[in-house]
GROMACS .gro file of C-alpha atoms in nm:
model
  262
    1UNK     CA    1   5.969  -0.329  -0.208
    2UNK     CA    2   5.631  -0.389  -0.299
    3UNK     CA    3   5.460  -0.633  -0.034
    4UNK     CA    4   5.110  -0.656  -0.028
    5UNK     CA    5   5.033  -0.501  -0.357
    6UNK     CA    6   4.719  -0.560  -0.615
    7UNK     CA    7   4.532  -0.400  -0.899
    8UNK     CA    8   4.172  -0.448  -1.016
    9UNK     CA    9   3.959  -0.310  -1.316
   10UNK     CA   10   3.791  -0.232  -1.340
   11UNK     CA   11   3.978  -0.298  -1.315
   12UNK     CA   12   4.008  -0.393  -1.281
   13UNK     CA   13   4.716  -0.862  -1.363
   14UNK     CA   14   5.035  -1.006  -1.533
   15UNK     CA   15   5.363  -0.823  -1.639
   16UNK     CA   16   5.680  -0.832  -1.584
   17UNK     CA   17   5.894  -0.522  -1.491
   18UNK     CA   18   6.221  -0.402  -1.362
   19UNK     CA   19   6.338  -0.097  -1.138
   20UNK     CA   20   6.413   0.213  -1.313
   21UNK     CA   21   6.243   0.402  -1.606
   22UNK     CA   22   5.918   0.247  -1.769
   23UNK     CA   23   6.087   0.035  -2.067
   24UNK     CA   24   5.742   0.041  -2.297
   25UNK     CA   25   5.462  -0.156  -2.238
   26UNK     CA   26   5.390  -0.499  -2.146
   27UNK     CA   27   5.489  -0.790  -2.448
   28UNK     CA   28   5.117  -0.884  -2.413
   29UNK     CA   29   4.930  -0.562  -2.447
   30UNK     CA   30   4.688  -0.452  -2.625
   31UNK     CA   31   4.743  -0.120  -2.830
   32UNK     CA   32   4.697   0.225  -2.709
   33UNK     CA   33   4.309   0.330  -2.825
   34UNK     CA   34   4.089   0.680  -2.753
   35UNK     CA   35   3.792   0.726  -2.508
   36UNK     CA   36   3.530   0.496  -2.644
   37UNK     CA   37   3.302   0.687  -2.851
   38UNK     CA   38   2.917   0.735  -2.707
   39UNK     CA   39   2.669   0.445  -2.753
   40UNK     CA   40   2.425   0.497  -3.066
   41UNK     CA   41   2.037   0.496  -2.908
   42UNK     CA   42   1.863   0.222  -3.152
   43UNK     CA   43   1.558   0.394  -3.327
   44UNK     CA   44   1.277   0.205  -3.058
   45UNK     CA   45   1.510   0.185  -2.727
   46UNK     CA   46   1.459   0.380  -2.434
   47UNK     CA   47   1.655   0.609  -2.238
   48UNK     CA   48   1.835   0.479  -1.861
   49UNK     CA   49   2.021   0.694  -1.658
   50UNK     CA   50   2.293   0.469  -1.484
   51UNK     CA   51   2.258   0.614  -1.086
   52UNK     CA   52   2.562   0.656  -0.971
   53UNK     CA   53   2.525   0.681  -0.548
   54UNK     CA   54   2.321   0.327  -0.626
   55UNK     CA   55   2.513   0.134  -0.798
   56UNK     CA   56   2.840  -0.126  -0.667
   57UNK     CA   57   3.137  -0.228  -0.857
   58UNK     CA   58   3.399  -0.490  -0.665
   59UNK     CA   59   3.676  -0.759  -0.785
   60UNK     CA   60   3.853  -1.019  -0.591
   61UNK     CA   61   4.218  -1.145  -0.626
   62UNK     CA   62   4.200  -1.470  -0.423
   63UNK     CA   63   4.512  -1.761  -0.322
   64UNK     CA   64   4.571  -1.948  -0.032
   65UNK     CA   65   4.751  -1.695   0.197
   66UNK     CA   66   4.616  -1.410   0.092
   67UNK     CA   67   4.303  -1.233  -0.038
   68UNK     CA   68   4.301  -0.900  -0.223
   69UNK     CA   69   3.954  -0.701  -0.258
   70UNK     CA   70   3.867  -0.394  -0.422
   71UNK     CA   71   3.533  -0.202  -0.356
   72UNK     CA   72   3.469   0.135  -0.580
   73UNK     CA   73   3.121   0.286  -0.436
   74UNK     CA   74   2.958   0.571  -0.628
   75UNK     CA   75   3.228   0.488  -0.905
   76UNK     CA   76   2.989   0.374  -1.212
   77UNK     CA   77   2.817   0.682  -1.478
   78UNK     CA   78   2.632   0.576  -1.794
   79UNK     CA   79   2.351   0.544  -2.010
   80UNK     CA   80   2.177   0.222  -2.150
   81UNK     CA   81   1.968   0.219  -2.447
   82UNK     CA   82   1.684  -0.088  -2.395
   83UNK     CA   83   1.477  -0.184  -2.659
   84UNK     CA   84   1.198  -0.327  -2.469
   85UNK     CA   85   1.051  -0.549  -2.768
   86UNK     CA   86   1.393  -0.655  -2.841
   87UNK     CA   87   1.654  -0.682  -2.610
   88UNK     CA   88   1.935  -0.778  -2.833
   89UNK     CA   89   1.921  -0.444  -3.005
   90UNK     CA   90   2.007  -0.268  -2.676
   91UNK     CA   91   2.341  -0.053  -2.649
   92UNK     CA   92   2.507   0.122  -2.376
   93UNK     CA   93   2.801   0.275  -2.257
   94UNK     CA   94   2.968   0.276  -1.876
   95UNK     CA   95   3.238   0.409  -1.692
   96UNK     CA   96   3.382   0.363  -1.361
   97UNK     CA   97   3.574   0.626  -1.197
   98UNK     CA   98   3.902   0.435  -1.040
   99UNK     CA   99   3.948   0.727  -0.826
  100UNK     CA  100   3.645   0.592  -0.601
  101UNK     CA  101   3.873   0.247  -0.585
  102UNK     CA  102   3.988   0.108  -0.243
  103UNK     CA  103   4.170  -0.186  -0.128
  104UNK     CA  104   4.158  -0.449   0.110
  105UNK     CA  105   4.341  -0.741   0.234
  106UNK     CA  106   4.304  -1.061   0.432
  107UNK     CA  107   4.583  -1.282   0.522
  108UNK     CA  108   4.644  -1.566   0.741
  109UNK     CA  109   4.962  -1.764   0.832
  110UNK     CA  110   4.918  -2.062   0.604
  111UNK     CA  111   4.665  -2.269   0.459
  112UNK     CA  112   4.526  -2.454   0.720
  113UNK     CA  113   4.500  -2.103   0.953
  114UNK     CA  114   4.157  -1.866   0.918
  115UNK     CA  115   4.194  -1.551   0.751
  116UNK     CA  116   4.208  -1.283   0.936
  117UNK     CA  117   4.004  -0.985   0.943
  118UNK     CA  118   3.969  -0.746   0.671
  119UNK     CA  119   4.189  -0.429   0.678
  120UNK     CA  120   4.270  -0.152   0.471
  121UNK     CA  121   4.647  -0.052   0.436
  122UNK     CA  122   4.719   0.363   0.293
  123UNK     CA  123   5.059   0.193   0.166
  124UNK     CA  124   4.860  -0.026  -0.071
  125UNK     CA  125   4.620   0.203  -0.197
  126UNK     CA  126   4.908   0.408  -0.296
  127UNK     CA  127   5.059   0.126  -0.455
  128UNK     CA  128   4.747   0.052  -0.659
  129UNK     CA  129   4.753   0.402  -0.773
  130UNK     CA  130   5.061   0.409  -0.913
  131UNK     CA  131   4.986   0.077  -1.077
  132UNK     CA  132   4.659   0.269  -1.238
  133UNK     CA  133   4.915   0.560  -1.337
  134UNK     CA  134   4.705   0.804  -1.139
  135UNK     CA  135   4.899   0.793  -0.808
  136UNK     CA  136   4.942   1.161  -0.675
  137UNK     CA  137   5.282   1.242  -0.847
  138UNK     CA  138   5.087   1.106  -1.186
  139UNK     CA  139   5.042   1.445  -1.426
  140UNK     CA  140   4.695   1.581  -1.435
  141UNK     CA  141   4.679   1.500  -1.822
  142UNK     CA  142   4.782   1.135  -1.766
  143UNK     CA  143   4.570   1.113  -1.486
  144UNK     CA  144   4.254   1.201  -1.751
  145UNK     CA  145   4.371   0.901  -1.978
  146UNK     CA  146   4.381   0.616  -1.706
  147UNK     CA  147   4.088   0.771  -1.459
  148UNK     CA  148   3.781   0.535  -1.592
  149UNK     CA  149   3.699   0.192  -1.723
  150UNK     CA  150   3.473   0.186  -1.975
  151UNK     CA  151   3.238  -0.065  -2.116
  152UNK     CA  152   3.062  -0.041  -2.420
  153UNK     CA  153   2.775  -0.285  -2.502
  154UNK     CA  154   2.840  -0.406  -2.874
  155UNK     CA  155   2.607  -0.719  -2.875
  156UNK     CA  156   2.369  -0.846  -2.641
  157UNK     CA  157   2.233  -1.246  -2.637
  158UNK     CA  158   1.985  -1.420  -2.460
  159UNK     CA  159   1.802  -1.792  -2.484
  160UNK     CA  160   1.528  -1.632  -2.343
  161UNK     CA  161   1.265  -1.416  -2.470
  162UNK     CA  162   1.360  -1.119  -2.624
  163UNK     CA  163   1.039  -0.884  -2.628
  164UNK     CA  164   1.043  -0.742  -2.229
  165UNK     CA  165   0.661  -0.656  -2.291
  166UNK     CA  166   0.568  -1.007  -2.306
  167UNK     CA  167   0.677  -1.064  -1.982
  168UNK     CA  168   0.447  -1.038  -1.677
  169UNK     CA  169   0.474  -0.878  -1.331
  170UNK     CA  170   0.607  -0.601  -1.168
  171UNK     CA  171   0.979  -0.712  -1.202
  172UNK     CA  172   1.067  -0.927  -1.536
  173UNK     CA  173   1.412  -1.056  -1.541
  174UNK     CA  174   1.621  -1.180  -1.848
  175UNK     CA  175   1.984  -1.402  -1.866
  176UNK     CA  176   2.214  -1.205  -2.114
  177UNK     CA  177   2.538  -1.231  -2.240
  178UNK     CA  178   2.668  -0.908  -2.316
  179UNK     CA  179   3.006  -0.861  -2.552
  180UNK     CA  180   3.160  -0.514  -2.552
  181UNK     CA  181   3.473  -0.311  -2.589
  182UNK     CA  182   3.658  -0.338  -2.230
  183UNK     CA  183   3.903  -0.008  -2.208
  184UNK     CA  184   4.139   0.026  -1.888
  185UNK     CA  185   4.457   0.212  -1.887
  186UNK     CA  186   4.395   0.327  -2.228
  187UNK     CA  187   4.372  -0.036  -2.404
  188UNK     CA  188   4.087  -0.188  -2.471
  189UNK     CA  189   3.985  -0.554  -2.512
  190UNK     CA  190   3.674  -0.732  -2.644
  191UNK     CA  191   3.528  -0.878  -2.274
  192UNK     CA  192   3.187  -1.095  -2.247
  193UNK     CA  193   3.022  -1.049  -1.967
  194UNK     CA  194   2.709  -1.256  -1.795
  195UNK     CA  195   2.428  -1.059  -1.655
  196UNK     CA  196   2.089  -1.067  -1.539
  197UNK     CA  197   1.879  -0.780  -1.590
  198UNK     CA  198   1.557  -0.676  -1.410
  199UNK     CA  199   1.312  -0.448  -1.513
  200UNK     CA  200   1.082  -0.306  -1.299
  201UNK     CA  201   0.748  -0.186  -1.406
  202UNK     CA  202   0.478   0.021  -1.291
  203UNK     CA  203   0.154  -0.058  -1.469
  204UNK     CA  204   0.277  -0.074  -1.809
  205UNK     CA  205   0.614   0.166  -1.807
  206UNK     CA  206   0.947   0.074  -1.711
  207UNK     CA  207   1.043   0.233  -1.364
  208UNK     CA  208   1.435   0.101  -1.252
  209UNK     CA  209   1.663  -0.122  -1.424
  210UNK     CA  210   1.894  -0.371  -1.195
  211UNK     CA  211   2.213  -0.546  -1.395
  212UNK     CA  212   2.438  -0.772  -1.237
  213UNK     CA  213   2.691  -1.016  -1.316
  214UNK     CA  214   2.579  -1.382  -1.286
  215UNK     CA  215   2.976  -1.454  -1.344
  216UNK     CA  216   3.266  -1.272  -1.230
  217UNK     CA  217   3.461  -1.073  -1.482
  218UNK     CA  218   3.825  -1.172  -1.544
  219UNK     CA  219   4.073  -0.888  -1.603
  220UNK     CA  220   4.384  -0.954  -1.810
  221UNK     CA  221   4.626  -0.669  -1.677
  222UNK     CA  222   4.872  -0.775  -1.930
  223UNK     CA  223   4.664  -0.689  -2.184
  224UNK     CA  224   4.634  -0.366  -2.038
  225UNK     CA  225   4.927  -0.290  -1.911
  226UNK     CA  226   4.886  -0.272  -1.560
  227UNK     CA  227   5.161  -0.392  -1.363
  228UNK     CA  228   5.415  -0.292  -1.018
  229UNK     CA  229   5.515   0.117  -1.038
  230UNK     CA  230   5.676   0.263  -0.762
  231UNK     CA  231   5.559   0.636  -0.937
  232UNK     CA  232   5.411   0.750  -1.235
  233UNK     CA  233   5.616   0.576  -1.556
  234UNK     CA  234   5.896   0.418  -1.302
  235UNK     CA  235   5.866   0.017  -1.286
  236UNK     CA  236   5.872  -0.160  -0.993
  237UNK     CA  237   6.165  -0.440  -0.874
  238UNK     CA  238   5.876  -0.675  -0.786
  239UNK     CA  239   5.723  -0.826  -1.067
  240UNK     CA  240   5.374  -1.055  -1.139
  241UNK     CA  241   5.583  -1.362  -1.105
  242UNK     CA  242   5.735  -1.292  -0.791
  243UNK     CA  243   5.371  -1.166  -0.643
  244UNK     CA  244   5.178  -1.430  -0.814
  245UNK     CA  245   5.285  -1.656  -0.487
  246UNK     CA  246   5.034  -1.418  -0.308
  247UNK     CA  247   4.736  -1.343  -0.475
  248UNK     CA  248   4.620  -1.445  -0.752
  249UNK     CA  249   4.732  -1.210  -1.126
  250UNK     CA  250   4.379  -1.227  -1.246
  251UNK     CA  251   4.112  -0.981  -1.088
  252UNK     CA  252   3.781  -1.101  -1.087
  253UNK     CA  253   3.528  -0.844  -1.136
  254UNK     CA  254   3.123  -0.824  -0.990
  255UNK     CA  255   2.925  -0.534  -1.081
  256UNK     CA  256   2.588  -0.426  -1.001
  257UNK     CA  257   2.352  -0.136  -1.152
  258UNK     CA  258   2.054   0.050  -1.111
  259UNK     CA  259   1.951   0.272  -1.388
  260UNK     CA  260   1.643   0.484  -1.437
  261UNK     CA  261   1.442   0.646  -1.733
  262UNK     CA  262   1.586   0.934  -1.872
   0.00000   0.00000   0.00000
């Protein structure tokens, strides 16, 4: 019923599910939670605008027959809060708009065949939708709950130095690992994430900030229960395990951001 199928983030999967009405979520899941609330600015950060029209977020679902990408351009919004002299203070807040989300898919005939070229299929973007819970028939209130991942920066580490200013040149770049509440499909998750940040200067003031994952993200869709739906709340006769043999249940997630001073 559902053949070529997949599901991100951010989006960004795992459950099991049977035709007919939804039956409650996944075993796995986390709990239903609220829009994560606003990111508090620490007393000596500065202001960044994430820039939307600049910024990429994609995830991969790889196996041997078949490859599953997702690409959602113009998708991320944001602020980030950098305290220049320390960079573990720093807070933030992002969200990606899975509206912006399409699909792709590469297949060949078995694994000692090339993959074929990469295609886009209306059919499976549909699918994914309904997956998300904001397919068309999807009501418009539902559709506001399940719309965006968002991130939310609750600690950030680095072996590195930590005061930016310190650093010379017109770009200065820093290894971080970021931990943060992860929220898709209203559940959210504490996710680490590994990142390289780059600030650009001109003379002595911070122009552009560039963040991008050093390490793909993997997305538990268990935990969020994300899974096969033929329509809004109805469960699909195809399940993880039977897919599984396809593509691969975990997305991996790459992101990359440009931000500038508020």
């Amino acid at each position: 019923m559902i053949r070529r199928i997949w599901m991100p983030a951010l989006a960004l999967g795992l459950a099991l599910g049977l035709g007919g009405c939804d039956e409650g979520p996944s075993k796995n899941a986390a709990p239903v939670s609220s829009s994560l609330e606003p990111a508090a600015k620490p007393t000596e950060a500065s202001a960044f605008d994430v820039k939307t029209d600049a910024s990429k977020v994609t995830f991969l679902m790889d196996a041997p027959i078949e490859k599953i990408f997702g690409d959602a351009p113009g998708s991320a919004s944001g602020e980030f809060y950098v305290d220049l002299h320390d960079v573990t203070k720093s807070t933030g807040l992002v969200k990606i708009d899975l509206e912006k989300l399409v699909v792709y898919q590469q297949k060949r005939e078995n694994e000692n065949a090339e993959f074929g070229e990469k295609v886009k299929s209306d059919t499976q973007n549909e699918h994914v939708m309904n997956w998300l819970e904001i397919g068309k028939d999807a009501p418009d209130a539902e559709k506001a709950k399940n719309r965006y991942i968002e991130f939310k920066v609750k600690k950030v580490e680095t072996d590195g130095e930590k005061d930016i200013t310190k650093l010379s040149g017109a770009e200065r770049k820093l290894d971080l690992t970021v931990t943060g509440d992860f929220r898709l499909h209203q559940r959210t998750v504490e996710k680490t994430a590994k990142l390289e940040l780059t600030v650009k200067y001109e003379g002595d003031k911070p122009t552009q900030l560039l963040i991008k994952s050093k390490e793909a993200i993997p997305v538990d869709m268990e935990k969020h229960d994300v899974r096969p739906r033929e329509a809004f709340g109805k469960l699909a006769q195809a399940t993880f395990d039977t897919l599984s043999k396809k593509v691969n249940k975990m997305p991996q997630v790459s992101l990359e951001l440009e931000a500038t001073p508020k």
